[in-house]
Coordinates of C-alpha atoms and ligand atoms in Angstrom, one line a residue:
X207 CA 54.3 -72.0 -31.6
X208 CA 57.5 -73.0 -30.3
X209 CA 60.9 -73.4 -32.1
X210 CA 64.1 -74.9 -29.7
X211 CA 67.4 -74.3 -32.0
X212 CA 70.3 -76.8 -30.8
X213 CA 73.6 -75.7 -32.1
X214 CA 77.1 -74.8 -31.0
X215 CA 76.4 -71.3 -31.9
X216 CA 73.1 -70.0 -30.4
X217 CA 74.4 -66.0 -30.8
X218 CA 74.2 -67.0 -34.5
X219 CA 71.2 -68.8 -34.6
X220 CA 69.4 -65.7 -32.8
X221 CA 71.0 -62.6 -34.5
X222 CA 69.0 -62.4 -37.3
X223 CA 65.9 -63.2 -35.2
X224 CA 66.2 -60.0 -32.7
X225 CA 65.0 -57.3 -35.5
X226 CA 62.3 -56.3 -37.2
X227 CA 59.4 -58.6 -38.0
X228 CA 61.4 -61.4 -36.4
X229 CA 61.6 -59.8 -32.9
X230 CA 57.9 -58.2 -33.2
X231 CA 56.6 -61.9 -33.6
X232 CA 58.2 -63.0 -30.3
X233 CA 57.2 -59.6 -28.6
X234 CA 53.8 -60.2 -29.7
X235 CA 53.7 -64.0 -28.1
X236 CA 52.8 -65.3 -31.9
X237 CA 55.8 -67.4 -31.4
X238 CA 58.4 -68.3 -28.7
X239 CA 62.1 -69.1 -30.0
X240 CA 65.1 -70.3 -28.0
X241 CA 68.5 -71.1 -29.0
X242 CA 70.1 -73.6 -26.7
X243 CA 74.2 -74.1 -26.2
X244 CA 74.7 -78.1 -27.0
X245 CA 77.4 -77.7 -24.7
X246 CA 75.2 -77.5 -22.3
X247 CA 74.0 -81.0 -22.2
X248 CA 77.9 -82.2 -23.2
X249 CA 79.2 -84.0 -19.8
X250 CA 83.1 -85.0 -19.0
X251 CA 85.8 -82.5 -18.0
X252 CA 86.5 -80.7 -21.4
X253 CA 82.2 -81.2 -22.3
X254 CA 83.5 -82.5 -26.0
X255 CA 80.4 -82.6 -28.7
X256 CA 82.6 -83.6 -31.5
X257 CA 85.0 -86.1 -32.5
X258 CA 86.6 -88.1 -35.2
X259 CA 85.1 -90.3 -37.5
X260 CA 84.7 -93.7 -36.9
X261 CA 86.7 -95.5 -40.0
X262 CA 89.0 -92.4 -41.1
X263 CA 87.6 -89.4 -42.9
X264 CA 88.5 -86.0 -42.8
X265 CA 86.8 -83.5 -40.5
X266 CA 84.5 -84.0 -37.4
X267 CA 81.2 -85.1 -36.5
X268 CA 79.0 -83.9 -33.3
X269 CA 78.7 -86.8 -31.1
X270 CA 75.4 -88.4 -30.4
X271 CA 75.1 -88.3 -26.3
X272 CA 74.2 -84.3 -25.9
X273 CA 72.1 -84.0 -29.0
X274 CA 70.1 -87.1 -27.2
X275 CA 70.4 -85.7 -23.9
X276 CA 69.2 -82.6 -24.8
X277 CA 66.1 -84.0 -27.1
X278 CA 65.1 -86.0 -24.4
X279 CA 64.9 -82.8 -22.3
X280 CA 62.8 -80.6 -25.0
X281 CA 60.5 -83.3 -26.7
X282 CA 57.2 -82.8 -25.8
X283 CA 54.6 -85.1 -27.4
X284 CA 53.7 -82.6 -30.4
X285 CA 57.7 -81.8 -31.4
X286 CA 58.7 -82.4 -34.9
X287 CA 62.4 -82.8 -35.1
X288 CA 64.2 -81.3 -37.9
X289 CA 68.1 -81.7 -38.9
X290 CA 69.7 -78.7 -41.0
X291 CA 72.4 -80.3 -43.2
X292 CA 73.2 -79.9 -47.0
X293 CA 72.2 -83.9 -47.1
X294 CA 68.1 -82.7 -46.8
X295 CA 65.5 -82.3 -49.0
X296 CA 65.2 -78.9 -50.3
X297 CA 63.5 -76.2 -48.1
X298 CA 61.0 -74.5 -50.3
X299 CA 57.8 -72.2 -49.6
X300 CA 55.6 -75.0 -49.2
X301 CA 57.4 -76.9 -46.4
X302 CA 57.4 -73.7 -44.6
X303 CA 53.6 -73.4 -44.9
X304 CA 53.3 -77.1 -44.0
X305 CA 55.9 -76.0 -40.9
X306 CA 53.9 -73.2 -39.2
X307 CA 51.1 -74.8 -38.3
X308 CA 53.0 -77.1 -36.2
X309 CA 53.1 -76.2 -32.2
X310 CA 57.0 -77.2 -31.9
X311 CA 59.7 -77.6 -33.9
X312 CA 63.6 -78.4 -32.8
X313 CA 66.2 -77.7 -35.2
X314 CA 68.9 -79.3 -34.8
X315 CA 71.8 -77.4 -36.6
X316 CA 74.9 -79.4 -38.0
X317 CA 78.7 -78.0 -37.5
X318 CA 81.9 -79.4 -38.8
X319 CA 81.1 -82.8 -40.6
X320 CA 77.4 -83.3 -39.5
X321 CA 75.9 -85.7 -36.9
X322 CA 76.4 -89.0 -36.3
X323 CA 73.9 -91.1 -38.3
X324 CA 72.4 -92.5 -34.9
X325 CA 70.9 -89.2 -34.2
X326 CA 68.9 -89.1 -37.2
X327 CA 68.1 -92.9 -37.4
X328 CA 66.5 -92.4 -33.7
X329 CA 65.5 -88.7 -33.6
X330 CA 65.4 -86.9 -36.4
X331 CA 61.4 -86.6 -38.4
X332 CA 62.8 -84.3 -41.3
X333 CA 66.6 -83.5 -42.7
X334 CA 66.5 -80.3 -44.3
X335 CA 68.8 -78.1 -46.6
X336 CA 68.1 -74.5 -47.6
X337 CA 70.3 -75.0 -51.0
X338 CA 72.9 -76.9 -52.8
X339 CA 75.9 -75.1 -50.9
X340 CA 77.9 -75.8 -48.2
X341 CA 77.6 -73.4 -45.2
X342 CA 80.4 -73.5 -42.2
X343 CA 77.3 -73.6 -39.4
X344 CA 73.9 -75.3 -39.9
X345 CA 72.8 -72.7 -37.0
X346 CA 72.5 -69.9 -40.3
X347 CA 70.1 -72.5 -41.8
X348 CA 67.8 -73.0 -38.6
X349 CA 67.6 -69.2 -38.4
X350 CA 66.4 -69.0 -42.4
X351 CA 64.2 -71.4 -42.0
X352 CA 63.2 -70.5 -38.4
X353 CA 62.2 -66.8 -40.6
X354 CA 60.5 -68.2 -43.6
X355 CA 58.1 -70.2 -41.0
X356 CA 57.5 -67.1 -38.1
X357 CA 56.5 -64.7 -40.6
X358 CA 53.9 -67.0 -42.0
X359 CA 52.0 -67.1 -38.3
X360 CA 49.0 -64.9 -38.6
X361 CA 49.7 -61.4 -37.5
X362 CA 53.7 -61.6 -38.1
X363 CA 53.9 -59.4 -41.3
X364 CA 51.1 -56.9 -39.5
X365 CA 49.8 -55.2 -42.9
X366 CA 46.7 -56.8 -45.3
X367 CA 49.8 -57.5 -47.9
X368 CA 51.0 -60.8 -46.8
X369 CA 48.4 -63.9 -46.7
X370 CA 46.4 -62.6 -50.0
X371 CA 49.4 -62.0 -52.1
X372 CA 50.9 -65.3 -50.9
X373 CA 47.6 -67.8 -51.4
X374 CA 48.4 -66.3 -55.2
X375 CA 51.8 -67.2 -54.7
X376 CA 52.8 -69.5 -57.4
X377 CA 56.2 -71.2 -56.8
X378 CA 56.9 -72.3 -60.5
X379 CA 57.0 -68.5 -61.2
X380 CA 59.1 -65.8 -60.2
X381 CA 57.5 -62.3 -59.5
X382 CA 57.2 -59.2 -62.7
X383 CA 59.4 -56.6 -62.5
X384 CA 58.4 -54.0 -60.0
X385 CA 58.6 -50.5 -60.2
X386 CA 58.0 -47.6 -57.4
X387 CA 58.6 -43.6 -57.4
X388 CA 60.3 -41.6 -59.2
X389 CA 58.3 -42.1 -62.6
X390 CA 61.6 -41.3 -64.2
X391 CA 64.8 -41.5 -62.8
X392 CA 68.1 -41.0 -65.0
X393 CA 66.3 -41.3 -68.3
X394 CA 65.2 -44.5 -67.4
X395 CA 61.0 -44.7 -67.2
X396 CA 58.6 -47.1 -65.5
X397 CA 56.4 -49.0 -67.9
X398 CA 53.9 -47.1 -69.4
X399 CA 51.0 -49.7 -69.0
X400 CA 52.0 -49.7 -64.9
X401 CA 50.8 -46.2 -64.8
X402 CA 48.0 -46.8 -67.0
X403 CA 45.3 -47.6 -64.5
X404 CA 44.1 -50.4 -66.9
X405 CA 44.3 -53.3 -64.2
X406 CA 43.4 -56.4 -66.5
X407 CA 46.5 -55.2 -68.9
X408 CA 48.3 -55.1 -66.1
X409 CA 48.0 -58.2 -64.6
X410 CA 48.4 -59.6 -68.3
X411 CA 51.7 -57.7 -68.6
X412 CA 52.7 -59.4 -65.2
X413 CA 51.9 -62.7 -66.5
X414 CA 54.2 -62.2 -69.4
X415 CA 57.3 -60.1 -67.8
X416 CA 56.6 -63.8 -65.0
X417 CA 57.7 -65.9 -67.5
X418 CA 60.2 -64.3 -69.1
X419 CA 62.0 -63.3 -65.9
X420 CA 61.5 -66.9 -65.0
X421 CA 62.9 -68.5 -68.4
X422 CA 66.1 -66.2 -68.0
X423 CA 67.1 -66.8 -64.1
X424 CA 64.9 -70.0 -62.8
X425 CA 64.4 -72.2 -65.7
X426 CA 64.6 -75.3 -64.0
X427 CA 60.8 -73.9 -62.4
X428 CA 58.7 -73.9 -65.9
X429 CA 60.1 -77.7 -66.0
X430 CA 58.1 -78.6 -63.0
Ligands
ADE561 N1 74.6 -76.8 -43.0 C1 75.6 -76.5 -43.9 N2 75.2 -76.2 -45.1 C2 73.8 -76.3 -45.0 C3 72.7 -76.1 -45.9 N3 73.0 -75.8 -47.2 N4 71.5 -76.3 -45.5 C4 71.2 -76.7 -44.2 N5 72.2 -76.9 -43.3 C5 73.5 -76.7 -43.7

């Protein structure tokens, strides 16, 4: 897989994409990722990328010619062409499964007011948001969703964890309670039954502690 990341910013696009699982996917060839400066493909003396908006409005826009200039560069035949903004469609687990088995992706990451529309009339296959909040750089975006995706590819998470827990992943429910070592730490104990050995009563206690963990802080997901 490939993964181009357009953006005024590439340092922030690719800092949290140089550690850990992140960096041992790229070292491992499962995936090759490259920020690009959209300044690069900005022409004229002062290489603008921005400007005002056409009929008043506060704030700018990135102008069209680079972002086209530069997609005409990176498209290959197989690219999907995704635009971070707050304007998307939500960017949940299963988009990023539906994601990484694609061969390339270019993000194209928002700054300042967003793009102009022309870019994702002509261009743009997908406009995605990771959440109902307004961040200063759509580059953080394309590097959360650049992670959700890369750690998917088979071999990034290295361990027999990963794809067995996650084909039981269920995404109207959040995760029980989980508990490690010390037994008891300040008083306070681990459930009994998780020390129990008994694994159906377990899994039925984690079915339970799902739901109410899910009514208190997500219960917009038992809705669905
Ligand atoms: N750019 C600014 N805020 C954003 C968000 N929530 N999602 C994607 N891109 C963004």
């Amino acid at each position: 897989m490939r993964i181009d990341i357009l953006t005024l910013f590439p340092k922030i696009a690719m800092a949290p994409l140089g550690e850990s699982i992140m960096k041992r996917a790229q070292e491992a060839g499962l995936v090759e990722v490259c920020a690009h400066d959209l300044r690069k493909w900005a022409t004229g003396k002062h290489r603008k990328t921005d400007d005002y908006l056409c009929g008043g409005g506060q704030g700018m826009l990135l102008k069209p010619e680079p972002i086209f200039a530069a997609i005409e560069e990176l498209r290959r035949e197989s690219s999907k062409i995704i635009l971070l903004t707050p304007q998307g469609s939500v960017f949940k687990q299963a988009k990023a499964r539906e994601l990484s088995s694609e061969e390339h992706l270019i993000f194209i990451s928002g700054h300042y007011e967003g793009v102009d529309h022309r870019v994702i009339e002509q261009l743009v296959d997908l406009e995605l948001s990771i959440g109902d909040y307004v961040l200063t750089n759509g580059a953080i975006a394309a590097a959360v969703v650049t992670d959700a995706i890369v750690r998917l590819l088979p071999g990034a998470l290295g361990d027999a964890r990963s794809a067995v827990d996650e084909s039981f992943f269920d995404p109207n429910l959040l995760e029980a309670p989980a508990y490690t070592k010390p037994i008891e730490f300040r008083g306070l104990k681990v459930p009994e039954i998780l020390l129990s050995g008994h694994h159906a009563k377990i899994e039925e206690w984690k079915a339970e502690v799902s739901i109410e963990r899910t009514q208190a802080n997500r219960p917009d997901l038992l809705d669905q």
